[in-house]
PDB file of C-alpha atoms in Angstrom:
ATOM      1  CA  UNK A1133      52.170 -70.680 133.784  1.00  0.00           C
ATOM      2  CA  UNK A1134      53.267 -73.887 135.938  1.00  0.00           C
ATOM      3  CA  UNK A1135      56.065 -74.907 133.309  1.00  0.00           C
ATOM      4  CA  UNK A1136      57.205 -71.212 133.620  1.00  0.00           C
ATOM      5  CA  UNK A1137      57.261 -71.594 137.231  1.00  0.00           C
ATOM      6  CA  UNK A1138      58.437 -74.672 137.406  1.00  0.00           C
ATOM      7  CA  UNK A1139      62.260 -73.967 138.365  1.00  0.00           C
ATOM      8  CA  UNK A1140      61.191 -71.820 141.024  1.00  0.00           C
ATOM      9  CA  UNK A1141      59.041 -74.550 142.440  1.00  0.00           C
ATOM     10  CA  UNK A1142      61.990 -76.841 142.250  1.00  0.00           C
ATOM     11  CA  UNK A1143      64.691 -74.792 143.846  1.00  0.00           C
ATOM     12  CA  UNK A1144      61.808 -74.430 146.926  1.00  0.00           C
ATOM     13  CA  UNK A1145      61.168 -78.152 147.191  1.00  0.00           C
ATOM     14  CA  UNK A1146      64.947 -79.433 146.186  1.00  0.00           C
ATOM     15  CA  UNK A1147      66.740 -78.590 149.372  1.00  0.00           C
ATOM     16  CA  UNK A1148      64.772 -80.723 152.016  1.00  0.00           C
ATOM     17  CA  UNK A1149      64.240 -83.464 149.403  1.00  0.00           C
ATOM     18  CA  UNK A1150      68.102 -83.407 148.768  1.00  0.00           C
ATOM     19  CA  UNK A1151      68.435 -84.016 152.829  1.00  0.00           C
ATOM     20  CA  UNK A1152      66.721 -86.940 152.734  1.00  0.00           C
ATOM     21  CA  UNK A1153      68.698 -88.885 150.188  1.00  0.00           C
ATOM     22  CA  UNK A1154      66.580 -88.431 146.939  1.00  0.00           C
ATOM     23  CA  UNK A1155      69.319 -88.410 144.299  1.00  0.00           C
ATOM     24  CA  UNK A1156      67.070 -86.851 141.787  1.00  0.00           C
ATOM     25  CA  UNK A1157      66.671 -83.495 143.042  1.00  0.00           C
ATOM     26  CA  UNK A1158      70.460 -82.826 143.297  1.00  0.00           C
ATOM     27  CA  UNK A1159      69.758 -80.379 139.884  1.00  0.00           C
ATOM     28  CA  UNK A1160      67.209 -80.068 137.516  1.00  0.00           C
ATOM     29  CA  UNK A1161      69.102 -82.241 135.023  1.00  0.00           C
ATOM     30  CA  UNK A1162      69.033 -85.110 137.060  1.00  0.00           C
ATOM     31  CA  UNK A1163      65.693 -84.503 138.247  1.00  0.00           C
ATOM     32  CA  UNK A1164      64.653 -84.469 134.223  1.00  0.00           C
ATOM     33  CA  UNK A1165      66.411 -87.960 133.779  1.00  0.00           C
ATOM     34  CA  UNK A1166      64.966 -89.332 136.579  1.00  0.00           C
ATOM     35  CA  UNK A1167      61.549 -88.215 135.231  1.00  0.00           C
ATOM     36  CA  UNK A1168      62.209 -89.874 131.826  1.00  0.00           C
ATOM     37  CA  UNK A1169      63.058 -92.994 133.644  1.00  0.00           C
ATOM     38  CA  UNK A1170      59.796 -93.092 135.187  1.00  0.00           C
ATOM     39  CA  UNK A1171      57.726 -91.811 132.080  1.00  0.00           C
ATOM     40  CA  UNK A1172      59.413 -94.728 130.359  1.00  0.00           C
ATOM     41  CA  UNK A1173      58.244 -97.479 133.478  1.00  0.00           C
ATOM     42  CA  UNK A1174      54.578 -95.306 133.245  1.00  0.00           C
ATOM     43  CA  UNK A1175      54.328 -96.053 129.354  1.00  0.00           C
ATOM     44  CA  UNK A1176      54.896 -99.782 129.654  1.00  0.00           C
ATOM     45  CA  UNK A1177      52.058 -99.698 131.944  1.00  0.00           C
ATOM     46  CA  UNK A1178      49.925 -97.276 130.320  1.00  0.00           C
ATOM     47  CA  UNK A1179      47.733-100.001 128.997  1.00  0.00           C
ATOM     48  CA  UNK A1180      46.980-101.413 132.941  1.00  0.00           C
ATOM     49  CA  UNK A1181      46.456 -98.005 133.890  1.00  0.00           C
ATOM     50  CA  UNK A1182      43.868 -97.195 130.970  1.00  0.00           C
ATOM     51  CA  UNK A1183      41.974-100.731 131.683  1.00  0.00           C
ATOM     52  CA  UNK A1184      41.683 -99.678 135.006  1.00  0.00           C
ATOM     53  CA  UNK A1185      40.466 -96.265 134.756  1.00  0.00           C
ATOM     54  CA  UNK A1186      37.814 -97.351 132.224  1.00  0.00           C
ATOM     55  CA  UNK A1187      36.891-100.142 133.741  1.00  0.00           C
ATOM     56  CA  UNK A1188      36.464 -98.187 137.010  1.00  0.00           C
ATOM     57  CA  UNK A1189      34.167 -95.838 134.773  1.00  0.00           C
ATOM     58  CA  UNK A1190      32.540 -98.769 132.703  1.00  0.00           C
ATOM     59  CA  UNK A1191      31.429-100.759 136.054  1.00  0.00           C
ATOM     60  CA  UNK A1192      30.226 -97.413 137.628  1.00  0.00           C
ATOM     61  CA  UNK A1193      27.970 -97.079 134.335  1.00  0.00           C
ATOM     62  CA  UNK A1194      27.081-100.735 134.503  1.00  0.00           C
ATOM     63  CA  UNK A1195      26.015-100.950 138.001  1.00  0.00           C
ATOM     64  CA  UNK A1196      23.906 -97.635 137.510  1.00  0.00           C
ATOM     65  CA  UNK A1197      21.986 -98.512 134.785  1.00  0.00           C
ATOM     66  CA  UNK A1198      21.302-101.901 136.170  1.00  0.00           C
ATOM     67  CA  UNK A1199      20.007-100.044 139.211  1.00  0.00           C
ATOM     68  CA  UNK A1200      18.024 -97.757 137.421  1.00  0.00           C
ATOM     69  CA  UNK A1201      16.523-100.815 135.238  1.00  0.00           C
ATOM     70  CA  UNK A1202      15.636-102.672 138.390  1.00  0.00           C
ATOM     71  CA  UNK A1203      14.177 -99.761 140.249  1.00  0.00           C
ATOM     72  CA  UNK A1204      12.024 -99.055 137.023  1.00  0.00           C
ATOM     73  CA  UNK A1205      10.930-102.650 136.277  1.00  0.00           C
ATOM     74  CA  UNK A1206      11.289-104.337 140.077  1.00  0.00           C
ATOM     75  CA  UNK A1207       7.789-105.796 140.368  1.00  0.00           C
ATOM     76  CA  UNK A1208       7.960-107.496 136.695  1.00  0.00           C
ATOM     77  CA  UNK A1209      11.400-108.091 137.226  1.00  0.00           C
ATOM     78  CA  UNK A1210      10.580-110.105 140.548  1.00  0.00           C
ATOM     79  CA  UNK A1211       7.431-111.835 139.097  1.00  0.00           C
ATOM     80  CA  UNK A1212       9.437-112.836 136.134  1.00  0.00           C
ATOM     81  CA  UNK A1213      11.971-114.299 138.438  1.00  0.00           C
ATOM     82  CA  UNK A1214       9.329-116.422 140.541  1.00  0.00           C
ATOM     83  CA  UNK A1215       8.364-118.137 137.461  1.00  0.00           C
ATOM     84  CA  UNK A1216      11.263-120.335 137.469  1.00  0.00           C
ATOM     85  CA  UNK A1217      10.563-121.512 140.844  1.00  0.00           C
ATOM     86  CA  UNK A1218       8.038-124.009 142.314  1.00  0.00           C
ATOM     87  CA  UNK A1219       5.192-122.800 144.565  1.00  0.00           C
ATOM     88  CA  UNK A1220       7.179-123.496 147.769  1.00  0.00           C
ATOM     89  CA  UNK A1221      10.234-121.668 146.635  1.00  0.00           C
ATOM     90  CA  UNK A1222       8.547-118.751 145.493  1.00  0.00           C
ATOM     91  CA  UNK A1223       7.809-116.612 148.448  1.00  0.00           C
ATOM     92  CA  UNK A1224      11.076-117.530 149.578  1.00  0.00           C
ATOM     93  CA  UNK A1225      12.789-115.845 145.971  1.00  0.00           C
ATOM     94  CA  UNK A1226      10.210-113.014 146.523  1.00  0.00           C
ATOM     95  CA  UNK A1227      11.426-112.362 150.141  1.00  0.00           C
ATOM     96  CA  UNK A1228      15.160-112.713 149.134  1.00  0.00           C
ATOM     97  CA  UNK A1229      14.538-110.448 146.327  1.00  0.00           C
ATOM     98  CA  UNK A1230      12.919-107.604 148.447  1.00  0.00           C
ATOM     99  CA  UNK A1231      15.892-108.126 151.043  1.00  0.00           C
ATOM    100  CA  UNK A1232      18.159-107.582 148.273  1.00  0.00           C
ATOM    101  CA  UNK A1233      16.612-104.519 146.810  1.00  0.00           C
ATOM    102  CA  UNK A1234      16.540-103.014 150.285  1.00  0.00           C
ATOM    103  CA  UNK A1235      20.520-103.618 150.996  1.00  0.00           C
ATOM    104  CA  UNK A1236      21.445-102.558 147.677  1.00  0.00           C
ATOM    105  CA  UNK A1237      19.329 -99.325 147.948  1.00  0.00           C
ATOM    106  CA  UNK A1238      21.109 -98.698 151.525  1.00  0.00           C
ATOM    107  CA  UNK A1239      24.320 -99.391 149.857  1.00  0.00           C
ATOM    108  CA  UNK A1240      23.632 -96.751 147.291  1.00  0.00           C
ATOM    109  CA  UNK A1241      22.444 -94.167 149.988  1.00  0.00           C
ATOM    110  CA  UNK A1242      25.575 -94.679 151.692  1.00  0.00           C
ATOM    111  CA  UNK A1243      28.044 -94.170 148.419  1.00  0.00           C
ATOM    112  CA  UNK A1244      25.812 -90.912 148.010  1.00  0.00           C
ATOM    113  CA  UNK A1245      26.258 -89.822 151.639  1.00  0.00           C
ATOM    114  CA  UNK A1246      29.915 -90.524 151.506  1.00  0.00           C
ATOM    115  CA  UNK A1247      30.219 -88.156 148.324  1.00  0.00           C
ATOM    116  CA  UNK A1248      28.073 -85.289 149.945  1.00  0.00           C
ATOM    117  CA  UNK A1249      30.543 -85.742 153.344  1.00  0.00           C
ATOM    118  CA  UNK A1250      33.739 -85.517 151.130  1.00  0.00           C
ATOM    119  CA  UNK A1251      32.304 -82.941 149.073  1.00  0.00           C
ATOM    120  CA  UNK A1252      31.276 -80.160 152.058  1.00  0.00           C
ATOM    121  CA  UNK A1253      34.321 -81.439 153.578  1.00  0.00           C
ATOM    122  CA  UNK A1254      36.306 -80.789 150.883  1.00  0.00           C
ATOM    123  CA  UNK A1255      34.702 -77.271 150.703  1.00  0.00           C
ATOM    124  CA  UNK A1256      35.224 -76.471 153.835  1.00  0.00           C
ATOM    125  CA  UNK A1257      39.136 -77.246 153.595  1.00  0.00           C
ATOM    126  CA  UNK A1258      39.526 -75.190 150.232  1.00  0.00           C
ATOM    127  CA  UNK A1259      37.495 -72.050 152.057  1.00  0.00           C
ATOM    128  CA  UNK A1260      40.162 -72.306 154.777  1.00  0.00           C
ATOM    129  CA  UNK A1261      43.260 -72.537 152.459  1.00  0.00           C
ATOM    130  CA  UNK A1262      41.871 -69.911 150.646  1.00  0.00           C
ATOM    131  CA  UNK A1263      42.228 -71.402 147.154  1.00  0.00           C
ATOM    132  CA  UNK A1264      40.749 -70.758 143.964  1.00  0.00           C
ATOM    133  CA  UNK A1265      37.534 -72.247 142.805  1.00  0.00           C
ATOM    134  CA  UNK A1266      36.474 -73.917 146.124  1.00  0.00           C
ATOM    135  CA  UNK A1267      32.960 -74.887 144.946  1.00  0.00           C
ATOM    136  CA  UNK A1268      33.913 -76.596 141.339  1.00  0.00           C
ATOM    137  CA  UNK A1269      36.816 -78.515 143.228  1.00  0.00           C
ATOM    138  CA  UNK A1270      34.932 -79.325 145.982  1.00  0.00           C
ATOM    139  CA  UNK A1271      31.909 -80.728 143.511  1.00  0.00           C
ATOM    140  CA  UNK A1272      34.848 -82.576 141.745  1.00  0.00           C
ATOM    141  CA  UNK A1273      35.896 -84.165 144.806  1.00  0.00           C
ATOM    142  CA  UNK A1274      32.425 -85.065 145.872  1.00  0.00           C
ATOM    143  CA  UNK A1275      31.561 -86.340 142.290  1.00  0.00           C
ATOM    144  CA  UNK A1276      34.564 -88.336 141.508  1.00  0.00           C
ATOM    145  CA  UNK A1277      34.521 -90.383 144.576  1.00  0.00           C
ATOM    146  CA  UNK A1278      31.262 -92.343 143.114  1.00  0.00           C
ATOM    147  CA  UNK A1279      33.570 -93.999 140.702  1.00  0.00           C
ATOM    148  CA  UNK A1280      35.726 -96.740 142.754  1.00  0.00           C
ATOM    149  CA  UNK A1281      39.416 -96.573 143.227  1.00  0.00           C
ATOM    150  CA  UNK A1282      40.426 -94.773 140.309  1.00  0.00           C
ATOM    151  CA  UNK A1283      37.953 -91.542 140.725  1.00  0.00           C
ATOM    152  CA  UNK A1284      39.764 -90.544 143.889  1.00  0.00           C
ATOM    153  CA  UNK A1285      43.248 -90.703 141.869  1.00  0.00           C
ATOM    154  CA  UNK A1286      41.514 -88.737 139.095  1.00  0.00           C
ATOM    155  CA  UNK A1287      40.412 -86.109 141.574  1.00  0.00           C
ATOM    156  CA  UNK A1288      43.215 -85.975 143.371  1.00  0.00           C
ATOM    157  CA  UNK A1289      45.358 -85.223 140.236  1.00  0.00           C
ATOM    158  CA  UNK A1290      43.307 -82.507 138.671  1.00  0.00           C
ATOM    159  CA  UNK A1291      42.855 -80.593 142.078  1.00  0.00           C
ATOM    160  CA  UNK A1292      46.986 -80.567 142.333  1.00  0.00           C
ATOM    161  CA  UNK A1293      47.108 -79.213 138.875  1.00  0.00           C
ATOM    162  CA  UNK A1294      44.544 -76.618 139.013  1.00  0.00           C
ATOM    163  CA  UNK A1295      45.772 -75.322 142.707  1.00  0.00           C
ATOM    164  CA  UNK A1296      49.843 -75.387 141.610  1.00  0.00           C
ATOM    165  CA  UNK A1297      48.998 -73.307 138.993  1.00  0.00           C
ATOM    166  CA  UNK A1298      48.257 -70.452 142.040  1.00  0.00           C
ATOM    167  CA  UNK A1299      50.912 -71.947 144.950  1.00  0.00           C
ATOM    168  CA  UNK A1300      52.519 -75.298 144.946  1.00  0.00           C
ATOM    169  CA  UNK A1301      52.412 -74.830 149.096  1.00  0.00           C
ATOM    170  CA  UNK A1302      48.356 -74.663 148.851  1.00  0.00           C
ATOM    171  CA  UNK A1303      48.241 -77.655 146.328  1.00  0.00           C
ATOM    172  CA  UNK A1304      50.497 -79.851 148.300  1.00  0.00           C
ATOM    173  CA  UNK A1305      48.009 -79.058 151.418  1.00  0.00           C
ATOM    174  CA  UNK A1306      45.043 -79.363 149.588  1.00  0.00           C
ATOM    175  CA  UNK A1307      46.159 -82.872 148.112  1.00  0.00           C
ATOM    176  CA  UNK A1308      46.978 -83.899 151.590  1.00  0.00           C
ATOM    177  CA  UNK A1309      43.871 -82.795 153.337  1.00  0.00           C
ATOM    178  CA  UNK A1310      42.058 -84.393 150.453  1.00  0.00           C
ATOM    179  CA  UNK A1311      43.830 -87.623 151.204  1.00  0.00           C
ATOM    180  CA  UNK A1312      42.852 -87.430 155.072  1.00  0.00           C
ATOM    181  CA  UNK A1313      39.487 -86.743 154.348  1.00  0.00           C
ATOM    182  CA  UNK A1314      39.509 -89.372 151.739  1.00  0.00           C
ATOM    183  CA  UNK A1315      40.514 -91.931 154.381  1.00  0.00           C
ATOM    184  CA  UNK A1316      38.283 -90.737 156.936  1.00  0.00           C
ATOM    185  CA  UNK A1317      35.412 -91.195 154.451  1.00  0.00           C
ATOM    186  CA  UNK A1318      36.433 -94.922 153.737  1.00  0.00           C
ATOM    187  CA  UNK A1319      37.675 -95.821 157.232  1.00  0.00           C
ATOM    188  CA  UNK A1320      34.833 -93.841 159.686  1.00  0.00           C
ATOM    189  CA  UNK A1321      32.002 -93.039 157.990  1.00  0.00           C
ATOM    190  CA  UNK A1322      31.635 -95.916 155.177  1.00  0.00           C
ATOM    191  CA  UNK A1323      31.760 -98.334 158.226  1.00  0.00           C
ATOM    192  CA  UNK A1324      29.369 -96.192 160.347  1.00  0.00           C
ATOM    193  CA  UNK A1325      26.811 -95.751 157.498  1.00  0.00           C
ATOM    194  CA  UNK A1326      27.142 -99.543 156.386  1.00  0.00           C
ATOM    195  CA  UNK A1327      26.335-100.595 160.203  1.00  0.00           C
ATOM    196  CA  UNK A1328      23.617 -98.124 160.465  1.00  0.00           C
ATOM    197  CA  UNK A1329      22.093 -99.287 157.419  1.00  0.00           C
TER     198      UNK A1329
END
């Protein structure tokens, strides 16, 4: 449906972009040629993109599995770690371990609260914009926020593609609002929670 409606969307978007001096929007053929050049550049960097996507997912899974392991085996791990130190250093190492556990726990709680904030704020904004599937898209926004760096990018792309099937203006506005919410979470909510914890 998006592909069938693309010429209509193009005719609506092209005039303001032409005024900005973007030559790719002169006509549909020049736009397709510009997209082909962009696709060539992107395909040459596809390995870097794949490494960054799967690296972010892999590091998230790694951190979560280590966190679960440490939380399940915390006391045994602390006792085993203290075997490597002298009697004088043992108490210091145990205190350091407990402080580290506490800090990591607060960091994890900060991430969870940030994901909840982004999910709830996205849900409210999707409801206000009267978009299709507001709950599903908000859940997607909150869950993908857990994956560092690439998660929000993937969520933005999916939100745009789903909403563009209904209305391009709603899709662009939703992506803009999601970007603003992402910045609020990264620059205001996250630091406030970090200071609090």
